[in-house]
Short mmCIF file of C-alpha atoms and ligand atoms in Angstrom, two decimals:
data_model
loop_
_atom_site.label_atom_id
_atom_site.label_comp_id
_atom_site.label_asym_id
_atom_site.label_seq_id
_atom_site.Cartn_x
_atom_site.Cartn_y
_atom_site.Cartn_z
CA MET A 100 125.01 86.72 124.98
CA ASN A 101 122.73 83.95 123.67
CA MET A 102 120.67 81.50 125.75
CA ASP A 103 123.21 78.73 125.43
CA GLN A 104 126.01 80.99 126.66
CA LEU A 105 123.82 81.95 129.68
CA LYS A 106 123.19 78.29 130.48
CA ARG A 107 126.95 77.61 130.33
CA GLN A 108 127.63 80.56 132.64
CA ALA A 109 125.17 79.18 135.20
CA ALA A 110 126.87 75.79 134.94
CA ALA A 111 130.30 77.34 135.44
CA ARG A 112 129.09 79.15 138.56
CA ALA A 113 127.74 75.88 140.04
CA LEU A 114 131.06 74.20 139.27
CA GLU A 115 132.74 76.59 141.68
CA GLU A 116 130.97 74.72 144.52
CA VAL A 117 132.56 71.41 143.57
CA ARG A 118 135.53 70.16 145.65
CA ASP A 119 137.97 67.32 145.33
CA GLY A 120 136.46 64.00 146.56
CA MET A 121 132.82 65.00 146.09
CA GLN A 122 130.08 62.61 144.98
CA LEU A 123 127.85 64.45 142.51
CA GLY A 124 124.36 64.02 141.04
CA LEU A 125 124.47 64.88 137.35
CA GLY A 126 121.25 66.40 136.01
CA THR A 127 119.65 66.07 132.58
CA GLY A 128 118.89 68.58 129.85
CA SER A 129 120.63 71.25 127.81
CA THR A 130 121.82 73.26 130.91
CA ALA A 131 122.97 70.22 132.91
CA LYS A 132 124.87 69.10 129.80
CA HIS A 133 127.06 72.21 130.05
CA PHE A 134 127.83 71.30 133.67
CA VAL A 135 128.92 67.76 132.68
CA GLU A 136 131.14 69.11 129.92
CA LEU A 137 132.79 71.71 132.22
CA LEU A 138 133.17 69.07 134.98
CA GLY A 139 134.85 66.77 132.42
CA GLU A 140 137.41 69.49 131.74
CA ARG A 141 138.16 69.77 135.47
CA VAL A 142 138.44 65.97 135.79
CA ALA A 143 140.90 65.93 132.90
CA ALA A 144 142.92 68.53 134.86
CA GLY A 145 143.06 66.25 137.95
CA LEU A 146 139.82 66.86 139.93
CA LYS A 147 138.70 63.66 141.74
CA VAL A 148 134.91 63.25 141.74
CA VAL A 149 132.36 60.59 140.97
CA GLY A 150 128.93 61.20 139.46
CA VAL A 151 125.52 59.56 139.39
CA PRO A 152 123.75 60.35 136.11
CA THR A 153 120.02 61.10 136.10
CA SER A 154 119.34 59.67 132.64
CA GLU A 155 120.87 57.47 129.97
CA ALA A 156 121.52 60.62 127.94
CA THR A 157 123.57 62.12 130.80
CA ARG A 158 125.33 58.79 131.35
CA ALA A 159 126.49 58.92 127.65
CA ASP A 160 127.54 62.59 128.01
CA ALA A 161 129.50 61.89 131.22
CA GLU A 162 131.24 58.91 129.64
CA ARG A 163 132.15 60.98 126.60
CA CYS A 164 133.52 63.74 128.89
CA GLY A 165 135.54 61.31 131.05
CA VAL A 166 133.57 61.89 134.28
CA PRO A 167 133.82 58.73 136.44
CA LEU A 168 130.41 57.27 137.29
CA THR A 169 128.90 55.30 140.15
CA THR A 170 125.44 54.33 141.37
CA LEU A 171 123.31 54.97 144.44
CA ASP A 172 123.83 51.27 145.31
CA GLU A 173 127.58 51.73 145.56
CA ILE A 174 127.60 54.99 147.55
CA ASP A 175 125.35 56.07 150.40
CA HIS A 176 124.82 59.78 149.63
CA LEU A 177 125.62 62.57 147.21
CA ASP A 178 127.19 65.87 148.23
CA ILE A 179 125.67 68.05 145.50
CA THR A 180 123.33 67.49 142.59
CA VAL A 181 123.49 70.08 139.78
CA ASP A 182 120.47 70.03 137.53
CA GLY A 183 118.38 72.30 135.28
CA ALA A 184 114.68 73.09 135.59
CA ASP A 185 111.73 74.09 133.45
CA GLU A 186 110.33 76.60 135.99
CA ILE A 187 111.62 77.92 139.34
CA ASP A 188 109.43 79.91 141.73
CA PRO A 189 110.54 82.26 144.59
CA GLU A 190 110.27 79.35 147.15
CA LEU A 191 112.62 77.37 144.90
CA ASN A 192 109.89 74.93 144.06
CA LEU A 193 110.40 73.59 140.57
CA ILE A 194 108.73 72.09 137.56
CA LYS A 195 111.07 69.53 135.97
CA GLY A 196 110.71 66.72 133.44
CA GLY A 197 110.57 68.58 130.15
CA GLY A 198 113.18 66.08 128.96
CA GLY A 199 111.39 63.15 130.59
CA ALA A 200 114.04 62.46 133.30
CA LEU A 201 112.00 63.55 136.33
CA LEU A 202 111.93 60.19 138.13
CA ARG A 203 115.66 59.60 138.25
CA GLU A 204 116.25 63.30 138.81
CA LYS A 205 114.06 63.29 141.90
CA ILE A 206 115.64 60.12 143.31
CA VAL A 207 119.08 61.64 142.87
CA ALA A 208 118.10 65.08 144.22
CA ALA A 209 116.52 63.49 147.28
CA ALA A 210 119.73 61.52 147.97
CA SER A 211 121.85 64.74 147.85
CA ASP A 212 122.84 67.02 150.68
CA ARG A 213 122.39 69.96 148.32
CA MET A 214 120.67 70.50 144.99
CA ILE A 215 121.85 73.43 142.93
CA VAL A 216 119.53 74.39 140.10
CA ILE A 217 121.13 76.02 137.10
CA ALA A 218 119.16 77.95 134.49
CA ASP A 219 118.92 81.00 132.30
CA ASP A 220 116.69 83.54 134.00
CA THR A 221 113.69 82.94 131.72
CA LYS A 222 113.00 79.91 133.95
CA TRP A 223 112.30 82.17 136.93
CA VAL A 224 108.52 82.65 137.41
CA PRO A 225 106.31 84.14 140.12
CA THR A 226 104.01 81.09 140.02
CA LEU A 227 104.59 77.61 138.61
CA GLY A 228 102.31 76.20 135.91
CA LYS A 229 102.77 77.86 132.55
CA PHE A 230 105.13 75.07 131.59
CA PRO A 231 103.05 71.90 131.25
CA LEU A 232 103.42 69.74 134.36
CA PRO A 233 104.87 66.28 133.50
CA VAL A 234 103.26 63.35 135.35
CA GLU A 235 105.01 59.97 134.81
CA VAL A 236 102.50 57.14 134.66
CA ILE A 237 102.27 53.39 134.29
CA PRO A 238 100.63 52.58 130.89
CA PHE A 239 98.35 49.92 132.50
CA GLY A 240 95.04 51.41 133.55
CA LEU A 241 95.90 54.84 132.14
CA GLY A 242 92.19 55.86 131.86
CA ALA A 243 91.66 55.31 135.59
CA THR A 244 94.90 57.11 136.41
CA ARG A 245 93.94 60.07 134.23
CA ARG A 246 90.58 60.37 135.99
CA ALA A 247 92.30 60.26 139.38
CA ILE A 248 94.73 62.97 138.23
CA GLU A 249 91.85 65.16 137.05
CA LYS A 250 90.17 64.71 140.47
CA ALA A 251 93.40 65.70 142.22
CA PHE A 252 93.64 68.78 140.00
CA ALA A 253 90.08 69.80 140.84
CA GLU A 254 90.71 69.32 144.60
CA CYS A 255 93.81 71.52 144.33
CA GLY A 256 92.00 74.25 142.40
CA VAL A 257 93.59 73.71 138.97
CA SER A 258 92.41 72.28 135.66
CA GLY A 259 93.70 71.97 132.14
CA GLN A 260 94.26 69.80 129.08
CA MET A 261 96.25 66.61 129.54
CA ALA A 262 98.10 64.79 126.75
CA VAL A 263 100.24 61.70 126.58
CA ARG A 264 103.69 62.88 125.46
CA LYS A 265 104.85 61.82 122.00
CA ASP A 266 108.34 61.74 120.57
CA LYS A 267 109.43 63.58 117.40
CA GLY A 268 108.32 60.61 115.31
CA GLY A 269 104.80 60.74 116.77
CA HIS A 270 105.27 57.62 118.90
CA VAL A 271 104.49 57.56 122.62
CA PHE A 272 107.52 58.85 124.51
CA VAL A 273 108.87 56.16 126.86
CA THR A 274 110.96 57.18 129.85
CA ASP A 275 114.27 55.55 130.91
CA GLY A 276 112.13 53.65 133.46
CA GLY A 277 109.79 52.30 130.77
CA HIS A 278 106.84 54.53 131.75
CA TRP A 279 104.78 57.14 129.88
CA ILE A 280 104.34 60.89 130.58
CA VAL A 281 101.14 62.88 130.71
CA ASP A 282 101.73 66.64 130.29
CA ALA A 283 99.14 68.84 132.00
CA GLN A 284 98.58 72.47 130.90
CA LEU A 285 97.57 74.00 134.23
CA GLY A 286 98.49 77.65 133.68
CA ARG A 287 98.82 78.56 137.34
CA ILE A 288 99.48 76.12 140.21
CA VAL A 289 98.16 77.84 143.31
CA ASP A 290 99.38 75.30 145.89
CA PRO A 291 102.39 73.33 144.53
CA PRO A 292 103.07 71.35 147.78
CA GLY A 293 99.38 70.37 148.04
CA LEU A 294 99.22 69.25 144.40
CA ALA A 295 102.53 67.35 144.74
CA LYS A 296 101.10 65.44 147.67
CA ALA A 297 97.83 64.67 145.92
CA LEU A 298 99.53 63.40 142.78
CA SER A 299 101.96 61.23 144.74
CA ALA A 300 99.02 59.44 146.39
CA ILE A 301 97.57 58.20 143.09
CA PRO A 302 98.21 54.55 142.16
CA GLY A 303 99.51 54.54 138.59
CA VAL A 304 101.41 57.79 139.03
CA VAL A 305 105.08 56.89 139.27
CA GLU A 306 106.29 60.45 139.86
CA HIS A 307 105.52 64.02 138.93
CA GLY A 308 107.57 67.01 137.93
CA LEU A 309 106.88 69.14 141.02
CA PHE A 310 110.11 69.31 143.07
CA ILE A 311 109.09 70.71 146.41
CA GLY A 312 111.69 71.59 149.05
CA LEU A 313 114.49 69.85 147.17
CA ALA A 314 116.48 72.75 145.69
CA SER A 315 118.93 74.40 148.00
CA SER A 316 119.88 77.20 145.65
CA ALA A 317 119.29 78.43 142.16
CA VAL A 318 121.93 79.96 139.89
CA LEU A 319 120.18 82.15 137.28
CA ALA A 320 122.15 83.61 134.39
CA GLY A 321 120.71 86.66 132.60
CA GLY A 322 121.70 89.61 130.52
CA GLU A 323 122.59 91.54 133.67
CA GLY A 324 124.79 88.81 135.19
CA ILE A 325 124.35 85.87 137.55
CA ARG A 326 122.00 85.79 140.50
CA VAL A 327 122.31 83.08 143.18
CA ILE A 328 119.18 82.54 145.20
CA GLU A 329 119.37 80.49 148.39
CA ARG A 330 116.45 78.59 149.79
CA ARG A 331 115.26 80.04 153.02
CA LYS A 332 113.82 76.89 154.57
CA PRO A 333 115.77 73.64 155.30
CA LYS A 334 115.85 70.85 152.66
CA GLY A 335 112.71 68.68 152.74
CA ASP A 336 110.60 71.34 154.50
CA GLN A 337 107.42 71.57 152.44
CA GLU A 338 105.44 74.03 154.58
O1 R5P B 456 113.69 65.97 132.22
C1 R5P B 456 114.43 66.97 132.05
C2 R5P B 456 114.87 67.84 133.10
O2 R5P B 456 114.03 68.04 134.16
C3 R5P B 456 115.59 69.12 132.66
O3 R5P B 456 116.44 69.47 133.72
C4 R5P B 456 114.64 70.28 132.40
O4 R5P B 456 113.72 69.90 131.41
C5 R5P B 456 115.40 71.55 131.97
O5 R5P B 456 116.05 71.29 130.77
P1 R5P B 456 116.84 72.39 129.99
O6 R5P B 456 118.07 72.72 130.78
O7 R5P B 456 117.18 71.76 128.65
O8 R5P B 456 115.92 73.57 129.80
#
């Protein structure tokens, strides 16, 4: 089975949790796209749900697949968000934002009763950090923001190269929110909750790709089948 088939399997397993009448957060990326497509098939067969997309790309996919959409202004909570991840650790802390959608993804995940992370099992890591950590920043004053980020890294016992993300054409990548992304090659993040807190406190940092205490479960598809890992601590508990 190839990687794409594994991603689709994980998406199909998460879909089993969806019930009629649910309000869903729709993640972004190649794995979440499978979920939106499979959800669209269920909607066509009569399932009644509404979704809040976490990016313009997912909005377009959902519209194409016939999934009815709403916003967090029109509804007051989401039952489940299903989203992919770039790395998942045994505490179900995540690195997200490889596709640049981390800000909306985090807003949507935080508004959800449950967040189910779907992935092929190569995303499962003992320690976060091999995948470059995306930090979404305001372009104004970027030099000062970068220095503050470096200081936060040092205080949290990590260091590494930082680079402003570029698109395929070599232009600065601009997020759906109109911001830029700095990717930091940290290697090994020893204290993800501590680093998340330090980055969130920096003016100029809009959001970062550390998702701490947000995932309720992870569905990992691998050569030997599907593993579902439940979070031990309640949602929002960062200790
Ligand atoms: O910004 C993008 C998201 O955080 C994605 O969920 C993450 O990058 C994983 O994407 P994929 O399923 O394509 O590996």
